Amino acid sequence: MELPEELYLEIFSYLPQHHLRLVSRTCRTFATLTKSLMFQTIHLDGSAQTVFGRVEDGQYEIHPARSRTVEVGSLESTVDELLALGIARHVRKLKFSPGYYVDGFWSNYRQWLEREVDYEEDFHSMYEAEDFETDSEGEYPGEYAGIRRRAEERLARPGKERNLIEQAEAIWVSKVEEQRERTDGILAALVKLFAHMPSLKAIEIQEWHCDLSDYGFVDDIDNEVSEQFSGCSTTWKHLELLSSALQASNSHVQSLVLPKIHPSSITTSAALEHMFSSLTTLSFNAESVDFLLESSNNEGSLLASLICHASQTLQTLEFRNITTSHPQLPEVGEHYIEKLLGSVSAPVSTYTPLVFPALKTLKLRSLLLETPSLINFLSQQPKLQYAHFEYVYLTSIGYKWHNVAQKLPPSCNKLYIGRCGHEKRALDSPAAYNHIKPFLPFKEEFPSTSGWRLNEMAFQREMDDDLQRQLDAGMAGVLPPDQMYMGKTREEWVAMMRLASDHAEFERI
């Protein structure tokens, strides 16, 4: 018996992408029905397509809509293909990381090689006096000899790679020129694409890592090289391009996700202001947060001004997201959140926290925060419902996490604190995470006067999920009962894990 198409569509909406691909091949009716689901997200990416997909935000993702590698210089033909296939009208989210060739990359690469050589020469001289290669009696025989061989390989690279660099540089020059010549055509193509995307709600810019092994180079190049020494500025160039196309097509998006950016790469324009003015969700990371230090200049002012343009509509704000990697926790510093989420008041140059009248969710990660600044900002948000902190350390003496919780607005009924810290180990300790005590929420429960309590049900769900993962992995049938929980009963093990837990969810009393 056949079902109505609407019911089929509802059923198919629960299927993961790789299952939808199989369903689409069963008959023409299902192929038509699943098209709108399969192409809700498309990814214009510079890396070669693989049959394995990849992990993003902890989830295994397959992108069936991406059929071939896309470069910025070939975007015009890619857009024509998308429009011809009738895909664009279904797209709700665009992931954008096309291949982009940075001008002057190979000059920077040569300098990078020289730095590597200098490092290895210093490394050699450091060990010359210590019988670097005489390690047969050590714990790991041959260890230093292996390091020596590895170092010599790096020292030989400039000579070995000379011809490869010249060949690759010629390709880069032609690609850069192609990008430059097609600037107007690329923008026009994206304008046309957005005009045919009435359902587009979200844009996510990702980093493209060039693979120099395709040109014969060793395949263990570090991220600095694979980003062409320009990861942050390339991200911002892509954002400028997309914002210009959105403005020219009179289109808007509600969600924007950015990988790491740097205030020095940031510009502002009418197109960017147009893009930010309609956002309800903004998630981004910063390569460095030094611009939040009290002593820093106004390097972050342009970024703060763009966020200000989004302040009236934002409902979800995440700073220091996990896109390509976990943001690095600063070693030392005291960061003022109002320098990012605030405005400067003249003439005394004091920072006033921005009020986000629609903000419901705030997520902050990997920061050493000056606590009165944080409290001042949080207390001003009239509709905040959920505050989420990970790897956030309170640097101000006399403040603990329950003081922060106490100052959350009445609208906030959910709080998450994970792997955070408070209280310096000594009054004269520096503002550094390793000089601040870790916060263990089940050992240091909030006082009842804070208005918050631990969400015990959330903790129990976490323990139950952990047990289920062990059962799914077959551990229950492999390990004897006394080893499943380190020789304890499950209740004793849960109690032990509770006290040791470094993260917890809190709820209003």
Coordinates of C-alpha atoms in Angstrom, one line a residue:
M1 CA 0.0 0.0 0.0
E2 CA 1.4 3.4 -1.0
L3 CA 1.6 6.2 1.6
P4 CA 1.0 9.9 0.9
E5 CA 4.2 11.7 -0.2
E6 CA 4.1 13.9 2.8
L7 CA 4.3 10.9 5.1
Y8 CA 7.2 9.4 3.1
L9 CA 9.0 12.7 3.4
E10 CA 8.4 12.8 7.2
I11 CA 9.8 9.3 7.5
F12 CA 12.8 10.0 5.3
S13 CA 13.7 13.1 7.3
Y14 CA 14.9 10.9 10.2
L15 CA 17.4 9.0 8.0
P16 CA 21.1 9.9 7.9
Q17 CA 22.6 11.0 4.6
H18 CA 24.2 7.7 3.6
H19 CA 20.8 6.0 4.1
L20 CA 19.0 8.6 2.0
R21 CA 21.4 7.9 -0.8
L22 CA 20.3 4.3 -0.9
V23 CA 16.6 5.2 -0.7
S24 CA 17.0 7.6 -3.6
R25 CA 18.2 4.8 -5.8
T26 CA 15.1 2.6 -5.3
C27 CA 12.7 4.4 -7.6
R28 CA 12.1 7.7 -9.3
T29 CA 9.4 8.7 -6.8
F30 CA 11.8 8.3 -3.9
A31 CA 14.6 10.0 -5.8
T32 CA 12.5 13.0 -6.2
L33 CA 11.3 13.0 -2.6
T34 CA 14.7 12.6 -1.1
K35 CA 16.3 15.3 -3.2
S36 CA 15.1 18.1 -0.9
L37 CA 16.6 16.2 2.1
M38 CA 19.9 15.1 0.5
F39 CA 20.8 18.6 -0.6
Q40 CA 19.7 20.6 2.4
T41 CA 23.5 21.0 2.9
I42 CA 26.0 21.3 0.2
H43 CA 29.8 21.6 0.6
L44 CA 31.9 23.5 -1.9
D45 CA 35.3 22.1 -0.8
G46 CA 38.8 22.2 -2.2
S47 CA 39.8 18.8 -1.1
A48 CA 39.3 15.7 -3.1
Q49 CA 36.1 13.7 -2.5
T50 CA 36.5 10.5 -0.5
V51 CA 34.1 7.6 0.0
F52 CA 34.7 7.8 3.7
G53 CA 33.3 11.3 4.5
R54 CA 34.9 12.9 7.5
V55 CA 34.3 13.8 11.2
E56 CA 32.9 17.2 11.9
D57 CA 31.9 18.4 15.4
G58 CA 32.3 14.9 16.7
Q59 CA 29.9 13.4 14.1
Y60 CA 30.7 11.3 11.0
E61 CA 29.5 13.3 8.0
I62 CA 29.1 12.3 4.4
H63 CA 28.4 15.0 1.8
P64 CA 26.6 13.4 -1.1
A65 CA 26.0 16.7 -2.8
R66 CA 29.7 17.4 -3.4
S67 CA 30.6 15.6 -6.6
R68 CA 34.0 17.0 -7.4
T69 CA 36.7 19.3 -6.1
V70 CA 36.0 23.0 -6.2
E71 CA 38.4 25.9 -6.5
V72 CA 37.7 29.6 -6.2
G73 CA 38.8 30.0 -9.8
S74 CA 36.3 27.4 -11.0
L75 CA 33.3 28.6 -9.0
E76 CA 31.5 29.9 -12.1
S77 CA 31.3 26.5 -13.7
T78 CA 30.4 24.9 -10.4
V79 CA 27.5 27.3 -10.0
D80 CA 26.2 26.6 -13.5
E81 CA 26.3 22.9 -12.7
L82 CA 24.4 23.3 -9.4
L83 CA 21.7 25.4 -11.2
A84 CA 21.4 22.9 -14.0
L85 CA 20.9 20.0 -11.6
G86 CA 18.1 21.9 -9.8
I87 CA 19.9 21.5 -6.4
A88 CA 20.1 25.1 -5.3
R89 CA 16.5 25.6 -4.4
H90 CA 16.7 22.8 -1.7
V91 CA 19.8 24.2 0.0
R92 CA 19.4 25.4 3.6
K93 CA 23.1 25.4 4.6
L94 CA 26.2 26.2 2.5
K95 CA 29.6 25.0 3.7
F96 CA 32.3 26.9 1.9
S97 CA 36.0 25.9 1.7
P98 CA 37.0 26.0 -2.0
G99 CA 40.6 25.7 -3.0
Y100 CA 42.3 29.1 -2.7
Y101 CA 45.8 29.9 -3.8
V102 CA 47.6 32.5 -1.8
D103 CA 49.9 34.9 -3.6
G104 CA 53.5 34.8 -2.3
F105 CA 53.0 31.4 -0.6
W106 CA 56.2 29.9 -2.0
S107 CA 58.4 32.8 -0.8
N108 CA 57.0 32.1 2.7
Y109 CA 57.6 28.4 2.2
R110 CA 61.3 29.0 1.5
Q111 CA 61.6 31.1 4.6
W112 CA 59.8 28.4 6.6
L113 CA 62.3 25.8 5.3
E114 CA 65.2 28.0 6.4
R115 CA 63.7 28.3 9.9
E116 CA 63.4 24.5 10.0
V117 CA 67.1 24.1 9.0
D118 CA 68.1 26.6 11.7
Y119 CA 66.1 24.7 14.2
E120 CA 67.8 21.4 13.3
E121 CA 71.3 22.9 13.3
D122 CA 70.7 24.2 16.9
F123 CA 69.3 20.8 17.8
H124 CA 72.5 19.1 16.5
S125 CA 74.8 21.5 18.4
M126 CA 72.9 21.0 21.6
Y127 CA 73.5 17.2 21.6
E128 CA 77.1 17.2 20.1
A129 CA 78.7 17.3 23.5
E130 CA 76.5 14.5 24.8
D131 CA 77.4 11.6 22.4
F132 CA 74.1 12.2 20.5
E133 CA 74.4 8.9 18.5
T134 CA 75.8 6.8 21.3
D135 CA 72.6 5.5 22.8
S136 CA 72.9 1.7 22.7
E137 CA 72.6 1.5 26.5
G138 CA 69.6 3.7 26.8
E139 CA 66.1 2.7 27.6
Y140 CA 65.2 2.8 23.9
P141 CA 68.2 1.6 21.8
G142 CA 68.6 3.6 18.6
E143 CA 66.3 6.4 19.7
Y144 CA 68.8 9.2 19.2
A145 CA 70.2 7.7 16.0
G146 CA 66.6 7.7 14.7
I147 CA 66.2 11.3 15.7
R148 CA 69.5 12.1 13.9
R149 CA 68.3 10.5 10.7
R150 CA 65.0 12.4 10.9
A151 CA 66.9 15.6 11.4
E152 CA 69.2 15.0 8.5
E153 CA 66.2 14.4 6.3
R154 CA 64.9 17.8 7.2
L155 CA 68.3 19.5 6.7
A156 CA 68.4 18.0 3.2
R157 CA 64.9 19.2 2.2
P158 CA 65.8 22.6 0.7
G159 CA 68.1 20.9 -1.8
K160 CA 65.8 18.0 -2.6
E161 CA 62.7 20.2 -2.9
R162 CA 64.3 23.0 -5.1
N163 CA 62.9 21.6 -8.4
L164 CA 59.5 20.7 -6.8
I165 CA 59.2 24.3 -5.4
E166 CA 59.9 25.8 -8.8
Q167 CA 57.3 23.6 -10.5
A168 CA 54.6 24.1 -7.9
E169 CA 55.3 27.9 -7.8
A170 CA 54.6 28.1 -11.5
I171 CA 51.2 26.4 -10.9
W172 CA 50.5 28.7 -8.0
V173 CA 51.2 31.8 -10.1
S174 CA 48.8 30.8 -12.8
K175 CA 46.1 29.9 -10.2
V176 CA 46.5 33.2 -8.4
E177 CA 46.3 35.1 -11.7
E178 CA 43.2 33.1 -12.7
Q179 CA 41.5 34.0 -9.4
R180 CA 42.4 37.7 -10.0
E181 CA 41.1 37.7 -13.5
R182 CA 37.9 36.1 -12.7
T183 CA 37.1 38.2 -9.6
D184 CA 34.0 39.8 -11.2
G185 CA 32.8 36.6 -12.7
I186 CA 33.1 34.7 -9.4
L187 CA 31.1 37.4 -7.6
A188 CA 28.4 37.4 -10.3
A189 CA 28.2 33.6 -10.1
L190 CA 27.7 33.6 -6.4
V191 CA 25.1 36.4 -6.7
K192 CA 23.2 34.1 -9.2
L193 CA 23.6 31.2 -6.9
F194 CA 22.1 33.0 -3.9
A195 CA 19.3 34.3 -6.0
H196 CA 18.3 30.6 -6.7
M197 CA 18.6 29.6 -3.0
P198 CA 15.3 30.8 -1.4
S199 CA 15.7 28.4 1.5
L200 CA 19.3 29.3 2.4
K201 CA 19.5 29.9 6.2
A202 CA 23.1 29.2 7.2
I203 CA 26.7 29.6 6.0
E204 CA 29.7 27.8 7.5
I205 CA 33.1 28.7 6.3
Q206 CA 35.7 26.0 6.8
E207 CA 39.5 25.9 6.3
W208 CA 40.9 24.3 3.2
H209 CA 44.3 22.6 3.7
C210 CA 46.3 22.3 0.5
D211 CA 47.9 18.9 0.1
L212 CA 51.5 19.4 -1.1
S213 CA 52.0 15.7 -1.4
D214 CA 50.0 16.1 -4.7
Y215 CA 53.1 17.9 -5.9
G216 CA 55.6 15.4 -4.7
F217 CA 56.4 16.9 -1.3
V218 CA 56.7 14.9 1.9
D219 CA 53.2 14.4 3.4
D220 CA 53.9 15.4 7.0
I221 CA 53.7 19.2 6.4
D222 CA 52.3 21.1 9.4
N223 CA 49.1 23.1 9.5
E224 CA 50.9 26.4 9.1
V225 CA 52.1 25.3 5.7
S226 CA 48.9 23.5 4.6
E227 CA 47.0 26.8 5.4
Q228 CA 49.6 28.6 3.2
F229 CA 50.5 30.8 6.2
S230 CA 47.2 32.5 5.6
G231 CA 44.4 30.5 7.3
C232 CA 42.8 33.4 9.2
S233 CA 43.0 36.0 6.3
T234 CA 41.8 33.4 3.8
T235 CA 38.7 32.8 6.0
W236 CA 38.0 36.5 6.0
K237 CA 38.5 36.8 2.2
H238 CA 35.9 34.1 1.8
L239 CA 33.5 35.9 4.2
E240 CA 33.9 39.2 2.3
L241 CA 33.2 37.4 -1.0
L242 CA 30.1 35.7 0.3
S243 CA 28.8 38.8 2.1
S244 CA 29.1 40.9 -1.1
A245 CA 27.2 38.2 -3.0
L246 CA 24.5 38.2 -0.4
Q247 CA 24.1 41.9 -0.4
A248 CA 24.0 42.1 -4.3
S249 CA 21.3 39.4 -4.4
N250 CA 19.4 41.0 -1.6
S251 CA 19.6 37.8 0.4
H252 CA 20.0 37.2 4.1
V253 CA 21.2 34.3 6.3
Q254 CA 20.4 33.5 9.9
S255 CA 23.4 31.5 10.9
L256 CA 27.1 32.0 10.4
V257 CA 29.9 29.7 11.6
L258 CA 33.6 30.7 11.2
P259 CA 36.8 28.8 12.0
K260 CA 39.6 30.7 13.6
I261 CA 40.0 34.3 12.6
H262 CA 42.4 37.0 13.8
P263 CA 41.5 40.6 14.4
S264 CA 44.4 41.8 12.2
S265 CA 42.7 40.1 9.2
I266 CA 39.4 41.8 9.8
T267 CA 37.9 44.5 7.7
T268 CA 34.4 45.8 7.7
S269 CA 32.1 47.0 4.9
A270 CA 28.5 47.6 4.1
A271 CA 28.2 44.1 2.8
L272 CA 29.5 42.6 6.0
E273 CA 27.2 44.8 8.1
H274 CA 24.3 43.6 5.9
M275 CA 25.2 40.0 6.5
F276 CA 25.6 40.4 10.3
S277 CA 22.4 42.4 10.7
S278 CA 20.1 39.4 10.1
L279 CA 22.0 36.8 12.1
T280 CA 20.3 34.8 14.9
T281 CA 23.3 32.4 15.4
L282 CA 27.0 33.3 15.4
S283 CA 29.7 30.9 16.2
F284 CA 33.4 31.7 15.7
N285 CA 36.9 31.1 17.0
A286 CA 39.9 33.5 17.4
E287 CA 43.4 32.3 16.8
S288 CA 44.6 34.7 19.6
V289 CA 42.6 36.4 22.3
D290 CA 45.3 38.9 23.2
F291 CA 43.0 41.7 22.0
L292 CA 40.9 41.1 25.1
L293 CA 43.7 42.0 27.4
E294 CA 43.4 45.3 29.3
S295 CA 46.7 46.5 28.0
S296 CA 46.1 45.7 24.3
N297 CA 45.2 48.2 21.6
N298 CA 41.8 48.4 19.8
E299 CA 42.7 45.5 17.5
G300 CA 39.3 43.9 18.1
S301 CA 37.2 47.0 17.6
L302 CA 36.2 46.1 14.0
L303 CA 35.0 42.6 15.1
A304 CA 33.2 44.2 18.0
S305 CA 31.4 46.6 15.7
L306 CA 30.2 43.8 13.4
I307 CA 28.9 41.9 16.4
C308 CA 27.1 45.1 17.4
H309 CA 25.3 45.0 14.1
A310 CA 24.0 41.5 15.0
S311 CA 23.1 42.4 18.6
Q312 CA 19.4 43.0 18.0
T313 CA 18.7 39.7 16.4
L314 CA 21.3 37.2 17.8
Q315 CA 19.7 34.3 19.8
T316 CA 22.8 32.0 20.0
L317 CA 26.4 33.3 20.4
E318 CA 29.4 31.0 20.7
F319 CA 32.9 32.3 21.1
R320 CA 35.9 30.0 20.5
N321 CA 34.1 27.1 18.9
I322 CA 35.5 23.7 18.0
T323 CA 35.5 23.5 14.2
T324 CA 38.8 22.3 13.0
S325 CA 40.5 21.9 16.3
H326 CA 40.1 22.7 20.0
P327 CA 41.0 26.4 20.7
Q328 CA 44.2 26.8 22.5
L329 CA 43.9 28.0 26.1
P330 CA 46.0 31.1 26.7
E331 CA 49.0 30.5 29.0
V332 CA 48.5 33.8 30.9
G333 CA 46.3 36.9 30.8
E334 CA 43.2 38.4 32.1
H335 CA 40.6 38.8 29.4
Y336 CA 37.8 41.4 29.4
I337 CA 34.8 40.0 27.6
E338 CA 33.4 43.5 27.2
K339 CA 36.2 44.3 24.8
L340 CA 34.5 41.9 22.3
L341 CA 30.9 42.1 23.4
G342 CA 30.8 45.8 24.3
S343 CA 31.2 49.3 23.1
V344 CA 33.6 52.1 24.1
S345 CA 32.2 55.1 25.9
A346 CA 33.9 58.4 25.3
P347 CA 35.8 60.3 26.5
V348 CA 37.1 58.0 29.3
S349 CA 37.3 55.0 27.0
T350 CA 35.5 52.7 29.3
Y351 CA 33.7 49.6 28.0
T352 CA 30.0 49.2 28.3
P353 CA 28.6 45.7 27.8
L354 CA 26.4 45.2 24.8
V355 CA 22.8 44.2 25.5
F356 CA 21.5 41.4 23.3
P357 CA 17.7 41.7 23.6
A358 CA 17.0 38.3 22.0
L359 CA 20.0 36.3 23.2
K360 CA 19.0 32.9 24.6
T361 CA 22.2 30.8 24.5
L362 CA 25.8 31.9 25.2
K363 CA 28.8 29.6 24.9
L364 CA 32.3 30.6 25.9
R365 CA 35.4 28.4 25.7
S366 CA 39.1 28.5 26.5
L367 CA 39.4 31.9 28.2
L368 CA 41.0 33.4 31.4
L369 CA 38.3 35.9 32.3
E370 CA 38.3 39.0 34.5
T371 CA 35.3 38.1 36.6
P372 CA 33.6 41.4 37.2
S373 CA 33.7 42.0 33.4
L374 CA 32.0 38.7 32.8
I375 CA 29.4 39.2 35.5
N376 CA 28.6 42.7 34.2
F377 CA 28.0 41.4 30.7
L378 CA 25.9 38.4 31.8
S379 CA 23.7 40.4 34.1
Q380 CA 22.7 42.7 31.3
Q381 CA 21.2 40.0 29.0
P382 CA 17.4 40.1 29.6
K383 CA 16.4 36.8 27.8
L384 CA 19.4 34.6 28.4
Q385 CA 18.2 31.0 29.1
Y386 CA 21.4 28.9 28.8
A387 CA 25.0 29.8 29.7
H388 CA 27.7 27.3 28.8
F389 CA 31.4 27.5 29.9
E390 CA 34.2 25.2 29.0
Y391 CA 37.9 25.6 29.9
V392 CA 37.0 29.0 31.4
Y393 CA 39.1 30.2 34.3
L394 CA 38.1 33.0 36.7
T395 CA 41.2 35.1 37.4
S396 CA 39.8 37.7 39.9
I397 CA 40.5 37.1 43.5
G398 CA 37.4 36.7 45.7
Y399 CA 35.2 35.3 42.9
K400 CA 34.0 31.7 42.5
W401 CA 31.6 30.1 40.0
H402 CA 28.7 30.4 42.3
N403 CA 29.2 34.2 42.3
V404 CA 28.8 34.1 38.5
A405 CA 25.7 31.9 38.7
Q406 CA 24.2 34.2 41.3
K407 CA 24.4 37.2 38.8
L408 CA 22.8 35.4 35.9
P409 CA 19.5 37.0 34.8
P410 CA 16.3 35.5 36.1
S411 CA 15.4 34.2 32.6
C412 CA 18.4 31.9 32.8
N413 CA 17.4 28.4 34.0
K414 CA 20.3 26.2 32.7
L415 CA 24.0 26.5 33.3
Y416 CA 26.9 24.2 32.2
I417 CA 30.4 24.5 33.7
G418 CA 33.0 22.0 32.3
R419 CA 36.7 21.7 32.9
C420 CA 36.8 25.2 34.4
G421 CA 38.7 26.8 37.3
H422 CA 38.4 29.5 40.0
E423 CA 40.5 30.7 42.9
K424 CA 44.2 31.5 42.4
R425 CA 46.5 29.1 44.4
A426 CA 48.1 32.2 46.0
L427 CA 47.3 35.9 46.2
D428 CA 50.4 36.7 44.1
S429 CA 49.9 34.0 41.6
P430 CA 49.8 35.1 37.9
A431 CA 46.6 35.0 35.9
A432 CA 47.5 31.6 34.4
Y433 CA 45.3 28.5 34.2
N434 CA 47.9 26.3 35.9
H435 CA 47.9 28.7 38.9
I436 CA 44.2 28.5 39.3
K437 CA 42.4 25.6 41.1
P438 CA 40.2 23.3 39.0
F439 CA 36.5 23.5 39.8
L440 CA 35.0 20.1 40.7
P441 CA 31.3 20.8 40.9
F442 CA 30.3 17.7 42.8
K443 CA 32.9 18.4 45.5
E444 CA 32.2 22.1 45.7
E445 CA 28.5 22.3 45.4
F446 CA 27.0 25.8 45.1
P447 CA 25.6 27.3 48.4
S448 CA 21.8 27.3 48.5
T449 CA 21.8 31.1 48.4
S450 CA 23.1 31.0 44.9
G451 CA 19.7 29.9 43.6
W452 CA 21.2 27.0 41.7
R453 CA 21.6 23.3 42.2
L454 CA 23.3 20.4 40.4
N455 CA 21.2 18.6 37.8
E456 CA 21.5 15.0 39.2
M457 CA 19.4 13.6 36.4
A458 CA 21.8 15.0 33.8
F459 CA 24.7 13.2 35.5
Q460 CA 22.7 9.9 35.8
R461 CA 22.0 10.1 32.0
E462 CA 25.7 10.6 31.4
M463 CA 26.5 7.5 33.5
D464 CA 23.8 5.4 31.8
D465 CA 25.0 6.5 28.3
D466 CA 28.5 5.5 29.3
L467 CA 27.3 2.0 30.4
Q468 CA 25.4 1.6 27.2
R469 CA 28.5 2.4 25.2
Q470 CA 30.4 -0.3 27.0
L471 CA 27.5 -2.8 26.4
D472 CA 27.4 -1.8 22.7
A473 CA 31.1 -2.4 22.5
G474 CA 30.7 -5.8 24.0
M475 CA 32.7 -5.0 27.1
A476 CA 30.2 -6.7 29.4
G477 CA 30.8 -10.0 27.8
V478 CA 34.6 -9.7 27.8
L479 CA 35.4 -8.3 31.2
P480 CA 34.3 -10.1 34.4
P481 CA 32.0 -8.0 36.7
D482 CA 34.7 -7.1 39.2
Q483 CA 36.8 -5.5 36.4
M484 CA 33.9 -3.6 34.7
Y485 CA 34.0 -1.0 37.6
M486 CA 37.6 -1.3 38.9
G487 CA 36.6 -3.9 41.5
K488 CA 33.7 -1.9 42.7
T489 CA 29.9 -2.2 42.4
R490 CA 28.3 0.0 39.8
E491 CA 26.9 2.2 42.6
E492 CA 30.3 2.7 44.2
W493 CA 31.9 3.4 40.8
V494 CA 29.2 6.0 40.0
A495 CA 29.7 7.7 43.3
M496 CA 33.5 7.8 42.7
M497 CA 33.0 9.2 39.2
R498 CA 30.6 11.8 40.6
L499 CA 33.2 13.3 43.0
A500 CA 35.9 13.2 40.4
S501 CA 33.8 14.8 37.6
D502 CA 35.1 18.1 36.3
H503 CA 31.9 19.1 34.5
A504 CA 28.2 19.5 35.5
E505 CA 24.9 20.9 34.5
F506 CA 23.1 23.2 37.0
E507 CA 19.4 24.1 37.2
R508 CA 17.5 26.8 39.0
I509 CA 16.2 26.0 42.5

